[in-house]
Short mmCIF file of C-alpha atoms in Angstrom, two decimals:
data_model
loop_
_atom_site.label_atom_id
_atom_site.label_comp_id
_atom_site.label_asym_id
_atom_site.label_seq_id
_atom_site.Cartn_x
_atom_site.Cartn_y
_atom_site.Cartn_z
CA UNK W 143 -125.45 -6.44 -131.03
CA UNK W 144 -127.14 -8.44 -133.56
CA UNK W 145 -124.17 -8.79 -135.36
CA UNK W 146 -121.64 -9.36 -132.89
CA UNK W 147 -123.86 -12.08 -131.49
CA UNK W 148 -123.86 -13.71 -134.84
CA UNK W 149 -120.11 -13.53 -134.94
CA UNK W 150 -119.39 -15.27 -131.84
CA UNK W 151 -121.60 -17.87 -133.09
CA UNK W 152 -119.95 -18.51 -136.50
CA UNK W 153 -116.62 -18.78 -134.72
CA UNK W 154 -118.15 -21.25 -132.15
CA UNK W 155 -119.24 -23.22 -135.08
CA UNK W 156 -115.88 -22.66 -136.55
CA UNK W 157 -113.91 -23.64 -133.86
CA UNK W 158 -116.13 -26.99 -133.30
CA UNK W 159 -115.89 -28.06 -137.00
CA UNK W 160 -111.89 -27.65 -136.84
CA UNK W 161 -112.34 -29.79 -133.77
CA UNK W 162 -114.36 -32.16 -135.79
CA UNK W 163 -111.92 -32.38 -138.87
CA UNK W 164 -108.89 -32.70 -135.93
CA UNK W 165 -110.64 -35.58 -134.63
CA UNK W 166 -111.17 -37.50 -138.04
CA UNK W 167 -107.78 -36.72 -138.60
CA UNK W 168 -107.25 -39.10 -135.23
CA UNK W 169 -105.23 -41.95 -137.42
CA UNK W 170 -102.42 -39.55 -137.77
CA UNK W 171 -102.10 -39.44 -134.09
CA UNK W 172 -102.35 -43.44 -133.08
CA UNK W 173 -106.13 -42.96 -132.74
CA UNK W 174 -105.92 -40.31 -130.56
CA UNK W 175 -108.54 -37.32 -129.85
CA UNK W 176 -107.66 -33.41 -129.80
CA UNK W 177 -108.70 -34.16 -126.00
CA UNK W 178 -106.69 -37.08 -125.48
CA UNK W 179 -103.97 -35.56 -127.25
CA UNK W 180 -104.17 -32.37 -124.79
CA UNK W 181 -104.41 -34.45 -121.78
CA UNK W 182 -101.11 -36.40 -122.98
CA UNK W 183 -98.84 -33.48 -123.67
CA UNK W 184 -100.34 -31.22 -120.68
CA UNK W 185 -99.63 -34.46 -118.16
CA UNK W 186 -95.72 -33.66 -118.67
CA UNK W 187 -95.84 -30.04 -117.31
CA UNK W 188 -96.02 -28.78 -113.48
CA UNK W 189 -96.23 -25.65 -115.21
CA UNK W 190 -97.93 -24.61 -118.67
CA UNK W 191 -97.70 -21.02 -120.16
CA UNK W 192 -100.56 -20.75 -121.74
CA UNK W 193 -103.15 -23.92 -121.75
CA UNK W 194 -105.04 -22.17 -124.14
CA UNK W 195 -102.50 -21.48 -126.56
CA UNK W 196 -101.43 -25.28 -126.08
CA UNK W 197 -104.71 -26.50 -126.69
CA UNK W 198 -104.98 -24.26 -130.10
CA UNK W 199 -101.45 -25.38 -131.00
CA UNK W 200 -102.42 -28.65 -131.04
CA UNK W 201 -106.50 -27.99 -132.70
CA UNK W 202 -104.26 -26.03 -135.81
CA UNK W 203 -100.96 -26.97 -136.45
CA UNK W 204 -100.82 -30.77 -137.77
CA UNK W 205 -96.71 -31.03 -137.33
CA UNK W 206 -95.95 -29.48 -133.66
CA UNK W 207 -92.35 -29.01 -132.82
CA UNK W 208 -91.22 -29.80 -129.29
CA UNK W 209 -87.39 -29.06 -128.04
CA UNK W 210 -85.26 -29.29 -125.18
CA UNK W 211 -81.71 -28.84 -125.06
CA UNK W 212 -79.17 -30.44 -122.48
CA UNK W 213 -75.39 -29.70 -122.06
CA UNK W 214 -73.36 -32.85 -122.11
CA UNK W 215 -71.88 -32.46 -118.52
CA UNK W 216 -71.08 -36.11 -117.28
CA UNK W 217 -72.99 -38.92 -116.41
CA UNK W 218 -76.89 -39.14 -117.33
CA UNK W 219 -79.10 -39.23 -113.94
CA UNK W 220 -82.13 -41.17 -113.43
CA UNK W 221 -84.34 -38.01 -114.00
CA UNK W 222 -82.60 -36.88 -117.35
CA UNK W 223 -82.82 -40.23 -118.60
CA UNK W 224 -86.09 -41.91 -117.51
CA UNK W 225 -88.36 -38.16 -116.75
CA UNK W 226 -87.15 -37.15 -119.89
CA UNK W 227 -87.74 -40.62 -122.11
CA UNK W 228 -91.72 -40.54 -121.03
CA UNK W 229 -91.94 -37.22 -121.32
CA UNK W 230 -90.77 -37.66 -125.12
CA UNK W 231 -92.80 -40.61 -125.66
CA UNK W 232 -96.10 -38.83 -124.65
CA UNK W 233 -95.48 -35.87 -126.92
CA UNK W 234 -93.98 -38.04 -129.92
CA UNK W 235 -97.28 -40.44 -129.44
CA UNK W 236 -99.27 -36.93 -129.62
CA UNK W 237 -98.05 -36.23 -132.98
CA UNK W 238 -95.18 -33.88 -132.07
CA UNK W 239 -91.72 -34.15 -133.50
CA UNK W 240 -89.17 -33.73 -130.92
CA UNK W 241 -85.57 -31.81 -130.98
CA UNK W 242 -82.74 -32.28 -129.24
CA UNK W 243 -80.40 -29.30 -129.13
CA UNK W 244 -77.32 -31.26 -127.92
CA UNK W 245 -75.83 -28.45 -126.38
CA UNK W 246 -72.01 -28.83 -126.87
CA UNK W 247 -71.03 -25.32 -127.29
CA UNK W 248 -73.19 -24.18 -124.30
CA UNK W 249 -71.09 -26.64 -122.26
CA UNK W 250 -67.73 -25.46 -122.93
CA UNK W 251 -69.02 -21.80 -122.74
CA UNK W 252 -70.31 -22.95 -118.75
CA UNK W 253 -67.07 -24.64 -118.35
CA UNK W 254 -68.62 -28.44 -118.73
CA UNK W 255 -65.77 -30.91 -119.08
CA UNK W 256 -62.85 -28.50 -118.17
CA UNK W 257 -63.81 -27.34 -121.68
CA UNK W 258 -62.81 -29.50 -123.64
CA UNK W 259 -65.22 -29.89 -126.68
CA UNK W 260 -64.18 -33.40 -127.82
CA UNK W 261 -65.12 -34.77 -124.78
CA UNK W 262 -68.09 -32.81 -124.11
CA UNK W 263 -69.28 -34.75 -127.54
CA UNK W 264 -68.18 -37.96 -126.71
CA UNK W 265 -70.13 -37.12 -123.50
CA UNK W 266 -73.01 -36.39 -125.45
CA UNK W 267 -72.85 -39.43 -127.61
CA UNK W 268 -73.05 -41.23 -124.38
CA UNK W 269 -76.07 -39.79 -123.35
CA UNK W 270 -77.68 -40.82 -127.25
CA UNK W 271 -77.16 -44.05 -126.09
CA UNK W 272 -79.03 -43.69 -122.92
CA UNK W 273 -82.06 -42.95 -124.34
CA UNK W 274 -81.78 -45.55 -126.79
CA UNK W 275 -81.37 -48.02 -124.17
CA UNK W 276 -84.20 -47.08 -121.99
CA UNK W 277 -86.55 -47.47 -124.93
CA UNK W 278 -87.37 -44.05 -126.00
CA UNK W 279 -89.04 -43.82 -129.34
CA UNK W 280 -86.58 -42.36 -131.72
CA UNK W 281 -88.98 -42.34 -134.76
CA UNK W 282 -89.54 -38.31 -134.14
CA UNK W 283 -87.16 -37.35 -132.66
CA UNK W 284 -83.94 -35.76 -133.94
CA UNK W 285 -80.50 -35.14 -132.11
CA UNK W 286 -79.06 -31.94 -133.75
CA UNK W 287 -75.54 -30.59 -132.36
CA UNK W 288 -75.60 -27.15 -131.86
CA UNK W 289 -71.96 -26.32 -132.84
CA UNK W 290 -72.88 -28.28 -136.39
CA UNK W 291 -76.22 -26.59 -136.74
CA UNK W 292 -75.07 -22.82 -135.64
CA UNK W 293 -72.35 -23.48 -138.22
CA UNK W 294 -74.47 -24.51 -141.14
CA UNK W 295 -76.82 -21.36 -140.30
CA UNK W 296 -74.53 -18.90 -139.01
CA UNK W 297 -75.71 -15.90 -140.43
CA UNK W 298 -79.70 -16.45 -139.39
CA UNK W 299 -78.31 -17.60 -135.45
CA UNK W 300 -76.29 -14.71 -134.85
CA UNK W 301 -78.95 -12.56 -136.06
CA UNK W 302 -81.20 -13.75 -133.69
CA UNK W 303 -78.82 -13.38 -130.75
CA UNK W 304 -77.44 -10.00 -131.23
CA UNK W 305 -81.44 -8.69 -131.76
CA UNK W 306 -81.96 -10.60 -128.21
CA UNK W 307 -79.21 -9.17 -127.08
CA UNK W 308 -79.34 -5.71 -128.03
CA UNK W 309 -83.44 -5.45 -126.51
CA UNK W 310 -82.43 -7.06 -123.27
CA UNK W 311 -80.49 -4.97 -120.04
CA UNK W 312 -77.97 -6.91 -118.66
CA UNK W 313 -79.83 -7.67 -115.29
CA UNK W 314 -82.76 -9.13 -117.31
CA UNK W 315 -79.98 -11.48 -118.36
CA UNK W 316 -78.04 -12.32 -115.31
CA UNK W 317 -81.15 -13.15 -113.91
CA UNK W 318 -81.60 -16.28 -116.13
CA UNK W 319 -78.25 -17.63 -114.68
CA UNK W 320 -80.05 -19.90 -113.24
CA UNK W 321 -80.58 -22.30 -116.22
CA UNK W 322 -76.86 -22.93 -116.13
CA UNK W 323 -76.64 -23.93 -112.57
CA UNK W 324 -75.43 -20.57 -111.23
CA UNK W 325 -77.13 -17.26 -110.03
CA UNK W 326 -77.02 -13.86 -109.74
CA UNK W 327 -73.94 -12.96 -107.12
CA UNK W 328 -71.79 -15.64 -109.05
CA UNK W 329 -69.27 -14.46 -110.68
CA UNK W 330 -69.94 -14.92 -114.64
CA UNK W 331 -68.03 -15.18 -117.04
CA UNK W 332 -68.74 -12.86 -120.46
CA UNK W 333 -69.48 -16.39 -121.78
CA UNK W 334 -71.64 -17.39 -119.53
CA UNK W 335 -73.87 -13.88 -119.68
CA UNK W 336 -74.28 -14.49 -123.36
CA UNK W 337 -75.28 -17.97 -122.69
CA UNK W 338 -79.11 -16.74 -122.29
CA UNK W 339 -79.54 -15.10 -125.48
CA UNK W 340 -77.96 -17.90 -126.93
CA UNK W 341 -80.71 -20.22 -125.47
CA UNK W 342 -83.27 -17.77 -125.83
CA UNK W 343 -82.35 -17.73 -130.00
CA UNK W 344 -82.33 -21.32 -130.05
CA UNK W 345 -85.87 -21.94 -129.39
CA UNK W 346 -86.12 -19.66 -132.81
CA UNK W 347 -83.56 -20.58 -134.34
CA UNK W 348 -85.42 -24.77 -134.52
CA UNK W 349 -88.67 -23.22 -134.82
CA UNK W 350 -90.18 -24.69 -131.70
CA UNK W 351 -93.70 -24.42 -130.58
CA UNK W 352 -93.42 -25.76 -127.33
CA UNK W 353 -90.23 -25.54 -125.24
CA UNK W 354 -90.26 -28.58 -122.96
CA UNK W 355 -87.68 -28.33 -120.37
CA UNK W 356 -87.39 -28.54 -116.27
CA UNK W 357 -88.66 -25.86 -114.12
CA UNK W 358 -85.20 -24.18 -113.89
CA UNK W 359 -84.90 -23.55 -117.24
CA UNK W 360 -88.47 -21.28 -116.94
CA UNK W 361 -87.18 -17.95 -117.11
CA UNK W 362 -85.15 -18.36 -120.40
CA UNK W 363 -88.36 -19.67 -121.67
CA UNK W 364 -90.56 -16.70 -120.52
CA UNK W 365 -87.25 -14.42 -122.14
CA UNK W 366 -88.13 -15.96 -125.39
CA UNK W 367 -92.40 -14.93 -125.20
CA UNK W 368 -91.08 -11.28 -123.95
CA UNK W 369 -88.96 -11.22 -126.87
CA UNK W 370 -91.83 -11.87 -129.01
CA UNK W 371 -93.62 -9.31 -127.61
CA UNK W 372 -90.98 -6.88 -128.50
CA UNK W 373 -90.87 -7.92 -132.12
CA UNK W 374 -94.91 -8.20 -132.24
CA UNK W 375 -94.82 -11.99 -132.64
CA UNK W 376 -98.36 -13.34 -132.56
CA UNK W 377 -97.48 -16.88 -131.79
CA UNK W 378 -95.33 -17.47 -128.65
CA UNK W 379 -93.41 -20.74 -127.64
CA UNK W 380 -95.52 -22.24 -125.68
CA UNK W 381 -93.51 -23.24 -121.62
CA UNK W 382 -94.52 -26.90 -120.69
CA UNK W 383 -92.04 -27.21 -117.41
CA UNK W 384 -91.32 -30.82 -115.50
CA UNK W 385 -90.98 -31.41 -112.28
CA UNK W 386 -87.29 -30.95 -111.19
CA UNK W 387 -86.39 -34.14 -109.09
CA UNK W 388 -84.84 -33.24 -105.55
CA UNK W 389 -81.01 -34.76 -104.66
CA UNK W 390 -81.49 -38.15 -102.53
CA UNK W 391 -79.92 -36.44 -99.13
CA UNK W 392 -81.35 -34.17 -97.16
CA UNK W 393 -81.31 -30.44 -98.20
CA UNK W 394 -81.02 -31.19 -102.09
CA UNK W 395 -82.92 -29.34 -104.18
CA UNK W 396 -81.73 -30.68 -107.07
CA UNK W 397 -79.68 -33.75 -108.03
CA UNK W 398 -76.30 -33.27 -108.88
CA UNK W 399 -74.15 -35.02 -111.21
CA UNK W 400 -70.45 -34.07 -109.35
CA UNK W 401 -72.18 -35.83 -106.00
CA UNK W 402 -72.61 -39.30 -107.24
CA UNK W 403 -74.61 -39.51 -103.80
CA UNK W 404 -77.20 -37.28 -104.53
CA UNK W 405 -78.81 -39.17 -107.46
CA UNK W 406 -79.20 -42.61 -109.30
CA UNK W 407 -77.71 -42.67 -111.81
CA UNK W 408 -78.48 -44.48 -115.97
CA UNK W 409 -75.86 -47.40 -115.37
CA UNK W 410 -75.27 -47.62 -111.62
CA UNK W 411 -74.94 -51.48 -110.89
CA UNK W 412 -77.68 -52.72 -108.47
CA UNK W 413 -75.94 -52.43 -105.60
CA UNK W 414 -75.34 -49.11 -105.85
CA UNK W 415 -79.00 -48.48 -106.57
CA UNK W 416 -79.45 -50.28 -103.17
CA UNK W 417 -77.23 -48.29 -101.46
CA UNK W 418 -78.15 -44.88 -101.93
CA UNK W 419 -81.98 -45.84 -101.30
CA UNK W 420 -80.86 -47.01 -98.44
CA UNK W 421 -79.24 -44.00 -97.58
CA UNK W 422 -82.05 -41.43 -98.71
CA UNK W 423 -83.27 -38.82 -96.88
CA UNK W 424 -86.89 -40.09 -96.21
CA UNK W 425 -88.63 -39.02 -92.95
CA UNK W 426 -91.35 -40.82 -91.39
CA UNK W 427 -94.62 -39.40 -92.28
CA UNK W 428 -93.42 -36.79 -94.44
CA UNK W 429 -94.57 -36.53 -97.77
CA UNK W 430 -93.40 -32.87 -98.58
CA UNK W 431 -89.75 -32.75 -100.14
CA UNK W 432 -89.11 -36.45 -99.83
CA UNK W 433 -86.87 -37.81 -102.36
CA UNK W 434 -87.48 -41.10 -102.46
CA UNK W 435 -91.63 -40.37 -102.19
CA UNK W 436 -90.64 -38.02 -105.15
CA UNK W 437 -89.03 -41.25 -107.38
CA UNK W 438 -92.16 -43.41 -106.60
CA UNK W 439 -94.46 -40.39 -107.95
CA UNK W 440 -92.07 -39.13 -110.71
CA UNK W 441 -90.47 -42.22 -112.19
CA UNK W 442 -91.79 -45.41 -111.03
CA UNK W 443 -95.84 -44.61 -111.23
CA UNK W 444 -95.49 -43.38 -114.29
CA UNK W 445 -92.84 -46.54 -115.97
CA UNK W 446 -95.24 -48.89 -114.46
CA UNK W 447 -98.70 -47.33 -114.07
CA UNK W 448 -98.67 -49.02 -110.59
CA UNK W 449 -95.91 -49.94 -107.26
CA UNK W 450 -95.97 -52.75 -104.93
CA UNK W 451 -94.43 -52.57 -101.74
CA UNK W 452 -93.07 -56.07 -100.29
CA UNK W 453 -93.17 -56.55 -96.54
CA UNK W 454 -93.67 -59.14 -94.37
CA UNK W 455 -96.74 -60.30 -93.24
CA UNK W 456 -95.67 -59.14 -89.81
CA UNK W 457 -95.63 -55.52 -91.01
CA UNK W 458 -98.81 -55.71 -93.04
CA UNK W 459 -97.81 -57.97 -95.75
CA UNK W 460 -97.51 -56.82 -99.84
CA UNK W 461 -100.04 -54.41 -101.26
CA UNK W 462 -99.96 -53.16 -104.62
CA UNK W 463 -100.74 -49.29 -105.09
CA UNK W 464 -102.75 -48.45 -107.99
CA UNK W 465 -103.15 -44.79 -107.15
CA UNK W 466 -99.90 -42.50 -106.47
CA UNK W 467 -102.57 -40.45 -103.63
CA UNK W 468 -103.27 -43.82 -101.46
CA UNK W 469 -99.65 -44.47 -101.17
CA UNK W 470 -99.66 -40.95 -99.59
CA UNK W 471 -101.98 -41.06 -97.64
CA UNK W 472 -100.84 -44.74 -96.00
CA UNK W 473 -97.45 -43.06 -96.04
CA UNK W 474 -98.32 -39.60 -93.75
CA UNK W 475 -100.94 -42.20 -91.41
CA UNK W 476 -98.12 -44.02 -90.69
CA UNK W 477 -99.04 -47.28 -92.54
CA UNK W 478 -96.41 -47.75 -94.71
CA UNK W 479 -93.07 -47.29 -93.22
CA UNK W 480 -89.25 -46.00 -94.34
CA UNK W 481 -88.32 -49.37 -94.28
CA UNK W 482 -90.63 -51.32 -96.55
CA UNK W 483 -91.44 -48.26 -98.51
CA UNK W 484 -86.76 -48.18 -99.57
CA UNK W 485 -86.49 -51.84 -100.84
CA UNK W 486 -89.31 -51.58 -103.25
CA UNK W 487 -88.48 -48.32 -104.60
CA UNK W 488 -85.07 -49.71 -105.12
CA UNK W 489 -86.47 -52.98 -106.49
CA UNK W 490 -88.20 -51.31 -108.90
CA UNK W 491 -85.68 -48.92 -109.99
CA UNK W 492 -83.00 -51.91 -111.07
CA UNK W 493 -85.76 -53.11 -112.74
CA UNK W 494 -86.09 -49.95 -114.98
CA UNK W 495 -82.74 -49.57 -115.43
CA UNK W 496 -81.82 -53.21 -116.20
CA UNK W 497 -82.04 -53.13 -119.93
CA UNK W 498 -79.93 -49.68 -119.71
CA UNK W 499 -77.06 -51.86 -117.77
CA UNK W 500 -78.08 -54.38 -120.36
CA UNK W 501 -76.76 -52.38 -123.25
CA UNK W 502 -73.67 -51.01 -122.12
CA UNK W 503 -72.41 -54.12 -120.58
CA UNK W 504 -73.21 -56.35 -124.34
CA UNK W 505 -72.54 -53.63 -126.71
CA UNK W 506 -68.94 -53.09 -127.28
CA UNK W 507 -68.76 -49.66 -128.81
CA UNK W 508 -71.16 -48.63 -125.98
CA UNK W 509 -69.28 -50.19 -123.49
CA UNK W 510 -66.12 -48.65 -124.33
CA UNK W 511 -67.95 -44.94 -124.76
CA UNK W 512 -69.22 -45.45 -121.01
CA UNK W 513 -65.96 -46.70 -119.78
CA UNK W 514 -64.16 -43.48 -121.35
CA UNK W 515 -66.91 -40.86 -120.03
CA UNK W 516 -66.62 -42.92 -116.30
CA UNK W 517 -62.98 -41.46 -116.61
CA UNK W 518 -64.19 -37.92 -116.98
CA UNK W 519 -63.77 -35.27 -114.43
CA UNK W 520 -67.02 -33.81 -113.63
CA UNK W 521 -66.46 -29.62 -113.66
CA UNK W 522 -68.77 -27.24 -112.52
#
């Protein structure tokens, strides 16, 4: 007993001088703590498989590798571009280095584009430009095309894929359909069922320690920490899952990008913007699946750390909201209305997306890349 007791001690004291040397380290990080660090990264995720192991991630490794990958499928949606640019920012500000697995292949095997690869890069290089515009922080992060990279590496991908593969049934596959947009009773193609070990090896494949992706990408990710159980991996990648915006009608789960109407999208002009506020599903009183209570929580709150809503006097005058829970609360007591809650979400979306218009209206090759993927037919 004596001797156990001692141990947990010395690995208490162990743990709190790592700790200690983490938080002189703090100049490597912008000044931040381990805690603040934690905080930072675990504010992205609705969901977080494991907390521990993220916290521990973080305490021992000093360069922590953070991916998502995205299919170039069309235009870029408001939650794609502006979710995904603060999400990056608050890892990349945390000391992570973040991937991009620009996902061309996986779009022509899901039938993105009609198929057609060149566009589905000039797609992507579209998208590159998105970011850029809405100011995310490109100093660690890398854009890596997976056709390029698979080809480069062949021979360690494949390997990967076909061990997946061959320690997975079939149903365990089909039921990650889902991260392409489909599910189980569709009608797959062989492409599409080898799209999950594909995604699955990828994570591997960059050497990722923290796959940060939407919610319906969560059962690849929990594929990949099964499949390192199978091979007695110690150290799993850890899931840190964002919110998954709803569509702006009613019904939407999701937006979509081939129904313009369901979302708002990188470059729409202001008046469109306006429009399909205007248009949003957004019930009196209800907070619960409320797109356009969603944008103010999701997107504007966290651009702008606060969100004023500008009424007339008549109707209780302008009052800026500091805290995303008192807008709520005003919001199910009937306080703030439909009305005055629409124009200042819209107001304050064209105001985010201003410098993206900005860009590809004064940048010529831009311009011309935007005008091209405008002509694109969007394919499921």
């Amino acid at each position: 007993r004596w001797r156990a007791s001692v141990g947990v001690m010395d690995a208490d004291r162990v743990h709190e001088a790592d700790e200690v040397v983490v938080d002189q380290l703090a100049g490597r990080f912008g000044g931040l703590s381990l805690d603040e660090r934690y905080e930072l990264v675990r504010s992205i995720g609705e969901e977080c498989i494991q907390e521990g192991e993220l916290r521990n991630l973080l305490l021992k490794k000093p360069d922590v590798v953070a991916y998502d990958g995205f299919e170039p499928s069309g235009r870029m949606h408001i939650a794609q571009g502006v979710m995904k640019a603060l999400n990056v920012n608050k890892l990349t500000r945390a000391g992570c280095t973040f991937k991009f697995w620009v996902a061309d292949w996986f779009a022509l095997m899901n039938n993105k584009m009609g198929g057609d690869l060149k566009k589905i890069r000039t797609v992507g290089q579209y998208m590159v430009e998105v970011w850029k515009a809405i100011g995310m922080d490109m100093e660690r992060v890398e854009f890596l095309w997976s056709a390029d990279e698979i080809n480069k590496r062949s021979d360690e991908y494949w390997s990967i894929v076909l061990d997946i593969a061959r320690r997975n049934r079939l149903p365990r596959i089909v039921r990650c359909s889902q991260i392409m947009g489909r599910n189980d009773s569709d009608d797959l193609s062989a492409a599409q069922i080898f799209y999950p070990c594909m995604q699955c090896a990828d994570i591997f494949f960059l050497k990722a320690d923290i796959c940060q992706l939407g919610m319906d990408q969560r059962k690849v990710n929990v594929l990949a920490r099964e499949y390192c159980d199978d091979i007695k991996r110690k150290n799993k990648p850890i899931i840190l899952s964002h919110h998954m915006l709803p569509g702006l009608l009613q019904g939407q789960e999701k937006m979509s990008k081939s129904d313009p109407n369901s979302a708002i999208f990188m470059e729409d002009a202001d008046h469109e913007v306006n429009t399909k506020i205007k248009k949003a599903y957004c019930p009196p009183q209800v907070v619960a699946g409320n797109p356009v209570v969603e944008y103010v929580q999701y997107v504007i709150f966290p651009w702008f750390g606060k969100f004023e809503v500008q009424r007339s006097d008549n109707n209780g005058g302008n009052k800026m909201y500091l805290r995303m829970e008192d807008l709520k609360d005003d919001y199910v007591n009937g306080e703030l209305h439909p009305g005055d809650l629409k124009p200042s979400v819209a107001r304050a979306l064209n105001e985010i997306l201003q410098p993206v218009r900005d860009h590809f209206q004064n940048d010529p090759e831009a311009k011309k890349l935007l005008a091209t993927v405008k002509k694109y037919k969007v394919t499921k």
